[in-house]
Amino acid sequence: MGENTEVAIVSEKNIHNKIYNIRGQKVMLDFELAEIYGYTTTRFNEQVKNNIEKFDEDFMFELTKEEFENLISKKSTSSWGGRRKLPRAFTEQGIYMLMTVLRGELAIKQSKALVRTFKNMKDYIINNRELIGQREYMQLSMQNAENTRDISKLKSDMGSVEKQMCDIMDKLSDVVKKSDLADVMNNFVNDEDNGWLIYNTKYCTADLAYSEVYAQAKKTIYVVDNYIGLRTLVLLKNAPIGVNITLFSDNIGGKLHSIEYRDFSNEYPSIKMTLKKTGGVYHDRFIVLDYGTEYERIFLCGASSKDAGARVTSIVEDFGIKKYKPLIDSLLKNPNLVLA
């Protein structure tokens, strides 16, 4: 514990006021995080320095003089002046990593509050997506998917990180306990949380469930879904490089537009995707991996991927893929889908 006696109360409003957009990322600064955790800035940064191997550049970086001066001018405050060192900025991944570094009763309490607050902010973006431009929402969704994937990669640093926040930091019970994260799961049932589903009998974030399914493909991914949208593309973003994707859909309701598809293709040129019609006869949704090979697998999806996590739903694997062969062979003969 540091020398500070004043500890910032973590609330959504309080945190919003301490989040800044720098280098295209949402970040928090070291001296304000120190205040939240009850440390002096010097002591806080000592803890980080002692664990510097955990903080890669996408977790933490030092502001330039110009960046900090620009922030000061926007913040209209003199309380930031007089620093001898430029502050460090922590991305969302970096803030999760701090939970493995900062110890003590207060650190546990504040870490829990930060987890809940960041979750609520993501929910706000999803719940209010109709108020955000399509391109901006696409960028936010892609960044969130990137964060989700990066957080899942913390396994190598932290032991067992099972599924982003459905079993976050399994070996860090002294920082964020599973019982505290049960609040998130209760929200899934009681408050129609927009980020969770059931994947092979386990609660999981929608992003990670789809990413885990797609990551198993070796050659091809077929997605059969008549109700596609921008989120369908975002979820396919993390498909393995070199895997050919075919999206079968009649795009009922016209939720996916050609400009979104074009922007996505330009942003991720390594993703090879073909759009084909389904012919209006499919209601269920399927994901087929490596069809016609020894690795072929099929998953049944309870909801369209454009609504992934928005309602209580599930993704389950069906091990009897042979019965689907006539349907899949028929789909492959269908004409291409042209978006409006």
Short mmCIF file of C-alpha atoms in Angstrom, two decimals:
data_model
loop_
_atom_site.label_atom_id
_atom_site.label_comp_id
_atom_site.label_asym_id
_atom_site.label_seq_id
_atom_site.Cartn_x
_atom_site.Cartn_y
_atom_site.Cartn_z
CA MET A 1 0.00 0.00 0.00
CA GLY A 2 1.22 3.49 -0.82
CA GLU A 3 1.35 6.75 1.05
CA ASN A 4 -1.93 8.22 -0.22
CA THR A 5 -4.85 8.44 2.16
CA GLU A 6 -7.31 9.75 -0.43
CA VAL A 7 -8.69 6.94 -2.56
CA ALA A 8 -10.83 7.59 -5.63
CA ILE A 9 -14.26 5.97 -5.60
CA VAL A 10 -14.65 3.78 -8.67
CA SER A 11 -17.88 4.53 -10.49
CA GLU A 12 -18.86 4.60 -14.14
CA LYS A 13 -18.92 8.42 -14.15
CA ASN A 14 -15.63 8.63 -12.30
CA ILE A 15 -13.93 6.22 -14.70
CA HIS A 16 -15.37 7.89 -17.81
CA ASN A 17 -13.67 11.11 -16.70
CA LYS A 18 -10.34 9.31 -16.51
CA ILE A 19 -10.39 7.60 -19.91
CA TYR A 20 -8.61 9.29 -22.79
CA ASN A 21 -8.33 8.56 -26.49
CA ILE A 22 -4.63 8.48 -27.35
CA ARG A 23 -3.08 6.91 -30.45
CA GLY A 24 -6.51 5.58 -31.37
CA GLN A 25 -6.88 3.68 -28.08
CA LYS A 26 -8.85 4.18 -24.87
CA VAL A 27 -6.33 4.51 -22.05
CA MET A 28 -5.97 5.54 -18.40
CA LEU A 29 -2.94 7.37 -16.98
CA ASP A 30 -0.60 6.12 -14.28
CA PHE A 31 -1.16 8.89 -11.73
CA GLU A 32 -4.96 8.57 -11.90
CA LEU A 33 -4.78 4.77 -11.63
CA ALA A 34 -2.45 5.25 -8.66
CA GLU A 35 -5.11 7.44 -7.04
CA ILE A 36 -7.74 4.77 -7.60
CA TYR A 37 -5.54 2.09 -6.05
CA GLY A 38 -4.38 4.23 -3.13
CA TYR A 39 -0.73 4.44 -4.21
CA THR A 40 1.57 7.35 -4.76
CA THR A 41 2.45 7.63 -8.44
CA THR A 42 6.07 6.73 -7.64
CA ARG A 43 5.10 3.62 -5.69
CA PHE A 44 2.57 2.61 -8.35
CA ASN A 45 5.18 2.81 -11.11
CA GLU A 46 7.66 0.88 -8.99
CA GLN A 47 5.17 -2.01 -8.89
CA VAL A 48 4.85 -1.84 -12.66
CA LYS A 49 8.63 -1.64 -13.14
CA ASN A 50 9.12 -4.72 -10.96
CA ASN A 51 6.81 -6.61 -13.31
CA ILE A 52 7.73 -4.84 -16.55
CA GLU A 53 7.87 -8.11 -18.52
CA LYS A 54 4.07 -8.28 -18.20
CA PHE A 55 3.47 -4.93 -19.88
CA ASP A 56 4.08 -5.04 -23.61
CA GLU A 57 3.61 -1.94 -25.77
CA ASP A 58 -0.04 -2.80 -26.47
CA PHE A 59 -0.60 -2.89 -22.68
CA MET A 60 1.30 0.26 -21.70
CA PHE A 61 3.23 3.10 -23.32
CA GLU A 62 4.74 6.43 -22.28
CA LEU A 63 3.11 9.62 -23.55
CA THR A 64 5.11 12.06 -25.61
CA LYS A 65 5.48 15.63 -24.40
CA GLU A 66 3.10 16.81 -27.15
CA GLU A 67 0.47 14.20 -26.24
CA PHE A 68 0.54 15.17 -22.58
CA GLU A 69 0.41 18.91 -23.28
CA ASN A 70 -2.54 18.32 -25.59
CA LEU A 71 -4.35 16.44 -22.82
CA ILE A 72 -3.67 19.21 -20.32
CA SER A 73 -5.11 21.80 -22.68
CA LYS A 74 -8.29 19.75 -23.14
CA LYS A 75 -8.62 18.93 -19.45
CA SER A 76 -8.35 22.59 -18.43
CA THR A 77 -6.53 21.76 -15.23
CA SER A 78 -3.31 22.91 -13.60
CA SER A 79 -3.16 19.95 -11.22
CA TRP A 80 -1.33 17.88 -13.82
CA GLY A 81 1.57 20.30 -14.15
CA GLY A 82 4.99 20.04 -12.58
CA ARG A 83 5.60 16.38 -13.39
CA ARG A 84 9.24 15.54 -13.95
CA LYS A 85 8.39 12.41 -15.91
CA LEU A 86 5.84 11.94 -18.65
CA PRO A 87 2.96 9.69 -17.57
CA ARG A 88 2.43 6.14 -18.68
CA ALA A 89 -0.80 5.21 -20.43
CA PHE A 90 -2.44 1.82 -19.80
CA THR A 91 -4.78 0.21 -22.33
CA GLU A 92 -7.68 -1.96 -21.23
CA GLN A 93 -5.46 -5.05 -21.48
CA GLY A 94 -2.88 -3.25 -19.35
CA ILE A 95 -5.47 -2.46 -16.71
CA TYR A 96 -6.44 -6.13 -16.50
CA MET A 97 -2.76 -6.96 -16.13
CA LEU A 98 -2.47 -4.48 -13.25
CA MET A 99 -4.87 -6.70 -11.34
CA THR A 100 -2.15 -9.36 -11.27
CA VAL A 101 0.45 -6.92 -9.97
CA LEU A 102 -1.27 -4.77 -7.34
CA ARG A 103 -2.05 -6.66 -4.15
CA GLY A 104 -3.88 -5.98 -0.93
CA GLU A 105 -7.45 -5.54 0.28
CA LEU A 106 -7.97 -2.19 -1.45
CA ALA A 107 -6.50 -3.49 -4.72
CA ILE A 108 -8.97 -6.39 -4.65
CA LYS A 109 -11.90 -4.04 -4.07
CA GLN A 110 -10.88 -1.56 -6.76
CA SER A 111 -10.09 -4.30 -9.28
CA LYS A 112 -13.59 -5.69 -8.89
CA ALA A 113 -15.08 -2.25 -9.44
CA LEU A 114 -12.98 -1.69 -12.56
CA VAL A 115 -14.07 -5.05 -14.00
CA ARG A 116 -17.73 -4.15 -13.54
CA THR A 117 -17.28 -0.62 -14.86
CA PHE A 118 -15.51 -1.67 -18.06
CA LYS A 119 -18.16 -4.32 -18.63
CA ASN A 120 -20.91 -1.70 -18.29
CA MET A 121 -19.18 0.60 -20.76
CA LYS A 122 -19.05 -2.18 -23.35
CA ASP A 123 -22.72 -2.88 -22.72
CA TYR A 124 -23.50 0.81 -23.30
CA ILE A 125 -21.85 0.70 -26.73
CA ILE A 126 -23.82 -2.40 -27.72
CA ASN A 127 -27.14 -1.16 -26.33
CA ASN A 128 -26.81 2.17 -28.11
CA ARG A 129 -25.37 1.00 -31.42
CA GLU A 130 -28.29 2.52 -33.33
CA LEU A 131 -27.08 5.94 -32.12
CA ILE A 132 -23.60 5.35 -33.52
CA GLY A 133 -22.67 5.48 -37.20
CA GLN A 134 -22.23 2.08 -38.85
CA ARG A 135 -18.55 2.63 -39.56
CA GLU A 136 -17.88 3.86 -36.02
CA TYR A 137 -19.73 0.89 -34.55
CA MET A 138 -17.74 -1.44 -36.80
CA GLN A 139 -14.49 0.08 -35.53
CA LEU A 140 -15.63 -0.21 -31.89
CA SER A 141 -16.72 -3.81 -32.44
CA MET A 142 -13.44 -4.74 -34.08
CA GLN A 143 -11.46 -3.14 -31.26
CA ASN A 144 -13.55 -4.98 -28.67
CA ALA A 145 -12.96 -8.26 -30.50
CA GLU A 146 -9.24 -7.49 -30.58
CA ASN A 147 -9.24 -6.76 -26.84
CA THR A 148 -11.11 -10.00 -26.16
CA ARG A 149 -8.58 -12.01 -28.13
CA ASP A 150 -5.62 -10.28 -26.50
CA ILE A 151 -6.99 -10.80 -22.99
CA SER A 152 -7.42 -14.51 -23.71
CA LYS A 153 -3.72 -14.65 -24.66
CA LEU A 154 -2.73 -13.67 -21.12
CA LYS A 155 -2.62 -17.40 -20.34
CA SER A 156 1.10 -17.52 -20.96
CA ASP A 157 1.67 -14.73 -18.43
CA MET A 158 -0.86 -15.45 -15.73
CA GLY A 159 -1.41 -19.17 -15.57
CA SER A 160 -5.00 -20.05 -16.38
CA VAL A 161 -7.22 -17.49 -18.04
CA GLU A 162 -10.06 -19.59 -19.24
CA LYS A 163 -12.52 -17.35 -21.02
CA GLN A 164 -12.02 -13.56 -20.88
CA MET A 165 -14.53 -12.65 -18.14
CA CYS A 166 -16.62 -15.77 -17.74
CA ASP A 167 -13.71 -17.33 -15.81
CA ILE A 168 -11.27 -14.44 -15.71
CA MET A 169 -7.87 -14.96 -14.10
CA ASP A 170 -8.47 -18.39 -12.65
CA LYS A 171 -5.32 -18.38 -10.54
CA LEU A 172 -5.77 -14.83 -9.32
CA SER A 173 -8.47 -15.36 -6.72
CA ASP A 174 -6.77 -12.85 -4.47
CA VAL A 175 -7.47 -10.15 -7.05
CA VAL A 176 -10.79 -11.00 -8.72
CA LYS A 177 -12.68 -13.92 -7.21
CA LYS A 178 -15.02 -16.17 -9.17
CA SER A 179 -17.81 -15.32 -6.73
CA ASP A 180 -17.49 -11.66 -7.73
CA LEU A 181 -17.60 -12.53 -11.40
CA ALA A 182 -20.79 -14.47 -10.71
CA ASP A 183 -22.45 -11.03 -10.66
CA VAL A 184 -21.67 -10.78 -14.35
CA MET A 185 -23.25 -14.19 -14.94
CA ASN A 186 -26.34 -13.23 -12.95
CA ASN A 187 -26.73 -10.19 -15.17
CA PHE A 188 -26.65 -12.57 -18.12
CA VAL A 189 -29.83 -14.20 -16.84
CA ASN A 190 -31.58 -11.36 -15.03
CA ASP A 191 -30.69 -8.26 -17.02
CA GLU A 192 -30.54 -9.64 -20.57
CA ASP A 193 -26.83 -8.92 -20.76
CA ASN A 194 -25.65 -8.35 -24.31
CA GLY A 195 -22.35 -10.18 -24.25
CA TRP A 196 -22.89 -13.79 -23.19
CA LEU A 197 -24.09 -17.11 -24.53
CA ILE A 198 -23.77 -20.82 -23.76
CA TYR A 199 -21.06 -22.59 -25.75
CA ASN A 200 -20.89 -26.37 -25.33
CA THR A 201 -22.62 -26.13 -21.91
CA LYS A 202 -20.40 -23.28 -20.60
CA TYR A 203 -21.18 -19.59 -20.19
CA CYS A 204 -18.88 -17.55 -22.36
CA THR A 205 -18.64 -14.18 -24.08
CA ALA A 206 -20.06 -14.29 -27.59
CA ASP A 207 -16.83 -12.96 -29.08
CA LEU A 208 -14.74 -15.72 -27.55
CA ALA A 209 -17.23 -18.48 -28.36
CA TYR A 210 -17.28 -17.64 -32.06
CA SER A 211 -13.54 -17.00 -32.12
CA GLU A 212 -12.89 -20.40 -30.55
CA VAL A 213 -15.11 -22.14 -33.09
CA TYR A 214 -13.58 -20.37 -36.09
CA ALA A 215 -10.02 -20.87 -34.81
CA GLN A 216 -10.42 -24.64 -35.19
CA ALA A 217 -10.78 -24.41 -38.98
CA LYS A 218 -7.86 -25.60 -41.10
CA LYS A 219 -9.09 -25.00 -44.67
CA THR A 220 -12.66 -23.74 -44.89
CA ILE A 221 -15.45 -22.13 -42.88
CA TYR A 222 -19.06 -22.21 -44.06
CA VAL A 223 -21.50 -19.98 -42.19
CA VAL A 224 -25.18 -20.58 -42.95
CA ASP A 225 -27.25 -17.70 -41.60
CA ASN A 226 -30.09 -15.89 -43.35
CA TYR A 227 -29.98 -12.93 -40.94
CA ILE A 228 -26.49 -11.52 -41.23
CA GLY A 229 -25.15 -8.11 -40.26
CA LEU A 230 -22.03 -6.15 -39.51
CA ARG A 231 -21.36 -8.21 -36.39
CA THR A 232 -21.26 -11.36 -38.53
CA LEU A 233 -18.19 -9.95 -40.29
CA VAL A 234 -16.61 -8.73 -37.06
CA LEU A 235 -16.82 -12.21 -35.55
CA LEU A 236 -15.14 -13.71 -38.63
CA LYS A 237 -12.26 -11.28 -38.26
CA ASN A 238 -10.25 -13.71 -36.15
CA ALA A 239 -10.55 -16.67 -38.51
CA PRO A 240 -7.15 -18.28 -39.18
CA ILE A 241 -5.16 -16.74 -42.04
CA GLY A 242 -5.42 -18.80 -45.21
CA VAL A 243 -8.82 -20.30 -44.38
CA ASN A 244 -11.42 -19.70 -47.09
CA ILE A 245 -14.76 -18.43 -45.77
CA THR A 246 -18.11 -18.85 -47.49
CA LEU A 247 -21.07 -16.98 -46.04
CA PHE A 248 -24.41 -18.45 -47.13
CA SER A 249 -27.28 -16.02 -46.61
CA ASP A 250 -30.25 -14.31 -48.22
CA ASN A 251 -29.50 -11.26 -46.03
CA ILE A 252 -33.12 -11.07 -44.92
CA GLY A 253 -33.92 -7.55 -43.78
CA GLY A 254 -30.91 -6.17 -45.64
CA LYS A 255 -28.91 -5.62 -42.43
CA LEU A 256 -25.55 -6.11 -44.15
CA HIS A 257 -24.74 -3.44 -46.74
CA SER A 258 -22.20 -3.47 -49.53
CA ILE A 259 -20.30 -0.49 -48.06
CA GLU A 260 -19.78 -2.36 -44.77
CA TYR A 261 -18.62 -5.45 -46.62
CA ARG A 262 -16.26 -3.38 -48.74
CA ASP A 263 -14.83 -1.56 -45.71
CA PHE A 264 -14.30 -4.87 -43.94
CA SER A 265 -12.56 -6.39 -46.98
CA ASN A 266 -10.29 -3.37 -47.29
CA GLU A 267 -9.47 -3.45 -43.58
CA TYR A 268 -8.68 -7.18 -43.62
CA PRO A 269 -7.43 -8.08 -47.13
CA SER A 270 -5.99 -11.39 -45.87
CA ILE A 271 -9.50 -12.69 -45.16
CA LYS A 272 -10.85 -14.48 -48.22
CA MET A 273 -14.63 -14.48 -48.17
CA THR A 274 -17.32 -15.46 -50.69
CA LEU A 275 -21.02 -14.61 -50.33
CA LYS A 276 -23.63 -17.08 -51.60
CA LYS A 277 -27.42 -17.27 -51.36
CA THR A 278 -29.21 -19.91 -49.31
CA GLY A 279 -32.30 -20.02 -51.47
CA GLY A 280 -34.76 -19.02 -48.76
CA VAL A 281 -35.12 -22.46 -47.20
CA TYR A 282 -32.94 -22.16 -44.09
CA HIS A 283 -34.14 -21.02 -40.69
CA ASP A 284 -31.52 -22.65 -38.44
CA ARG A 285 -27.96 -21.36 -38.35
CA PHE A 286 -24.90 -23.52 -38.88
CA ILE A 287 -21.13 -23.22 -38.85
CA VAL A 288 -19.36 -25.91 -40.89
CA LEU A 289 -15.60 -26.34 -40.61
CA ASP A 290 -13.40 -28.11 -43.18
CA TYR A 291 -16.26 -29.73 -45.07
CA GLY A 292 -15.27 -32.79 -47.09
CA THR A 293 -12.05 -33.36 -45.16
CA GLU A 294 -11.10 -35.61 -42.28
CA TYR A 295 -11.39 -32.58 -39.98
CA GLU A 296 -14.96 -31.63 -40.84
CA ARG A 297 -17.16 -30.44 -37.95
CA ILE A 298 -20.53 -28.73 -37.65
CA PHE A 299 -21.95 -26.43 -34.98
CA LEU A 300 -25.58 -25.47 -34.46
CA CYS A 301 -26.19 -21.84 -33.46
CA GLY A 302 -29.34 -20.86 -31.61
CA ALA A 303 -29.30 -17.29 -32.92
CA SER A 304 -27.94 -15.32 -35.85
CA SER A 305 -24.37 -14.18 -35.42
CA LYS A 306 -25.46 -10.58 -35.95
CA ASP A 307 -27.27 -10.89 -32.59
CA ALA A 308 -24.53 -12.90 -30.88
CA GLY A 309 -24.90 -12.53 -27.13
CA ALA A 310 -27.93 -10.24 -27.34
CA ARG A 311 -30.31 -12.96 -26.15
CA VAL A 312 -29.98 -16.15 -24.16
CA THR A 313 -28.79 -18.63 -26.76
CA SER A 314 -26.29 -21.43 -27.31
CA ILE A 315 -23.77 -22.92 -29.72
CA VAL A 316 -23.37 -26.71 -29.67
CA GLU A 317 -21.43 -29.17 -31.80
CA ASP A 318 -23.31 -31.90 -33.69
CA PHE A 319 -21.10 -34.91 -34.21
CA GLY A 320 -23.33 -36.43 -36.89
CA ILE A 321 -22.19 -34.30 -39.82
CA LYS A 322 -22.94 -36.93 -42.50
CA LYS A 323 -26.68 -36.21 -42.36
CA TYR A 324 -26.00 -32.63 -43.45
CA LYS A 325 -24.10 -33.61 -46.60
CA PRO A 326 -27.05 -33.24 -49.05
CA LEU A 327 -27.85 -29.79 -47.63
CA ILE A 328 -24.28 -28.56 -47.83
CA ASP A 329 -23.75 -29.95 -51.34
CA SER A 330 -26.90 -28.12 -52.43
CA LEU A 331 -25.76 -24.85 -50.84
CA LEU A 332 -22.44 -24.97 -52.69
CA LYS A 333 -24.30 -24.89 -56.01
CA ASN A 334 -26.21 -21.69 -55.16
CA PRO A 335 -25.50 -18.37 -56.93
CA ASN A 336 -23.51 -15.56 -55.33
CA LEU A 337 -25.21 -13.08 -53.02
CA VAL A 338 -25.12 -9.43 -54.16
CA LEU A 339 -25.42 -6.86 -51.37
CA ALA A 340 -27.35 -3.63 -51.76
#
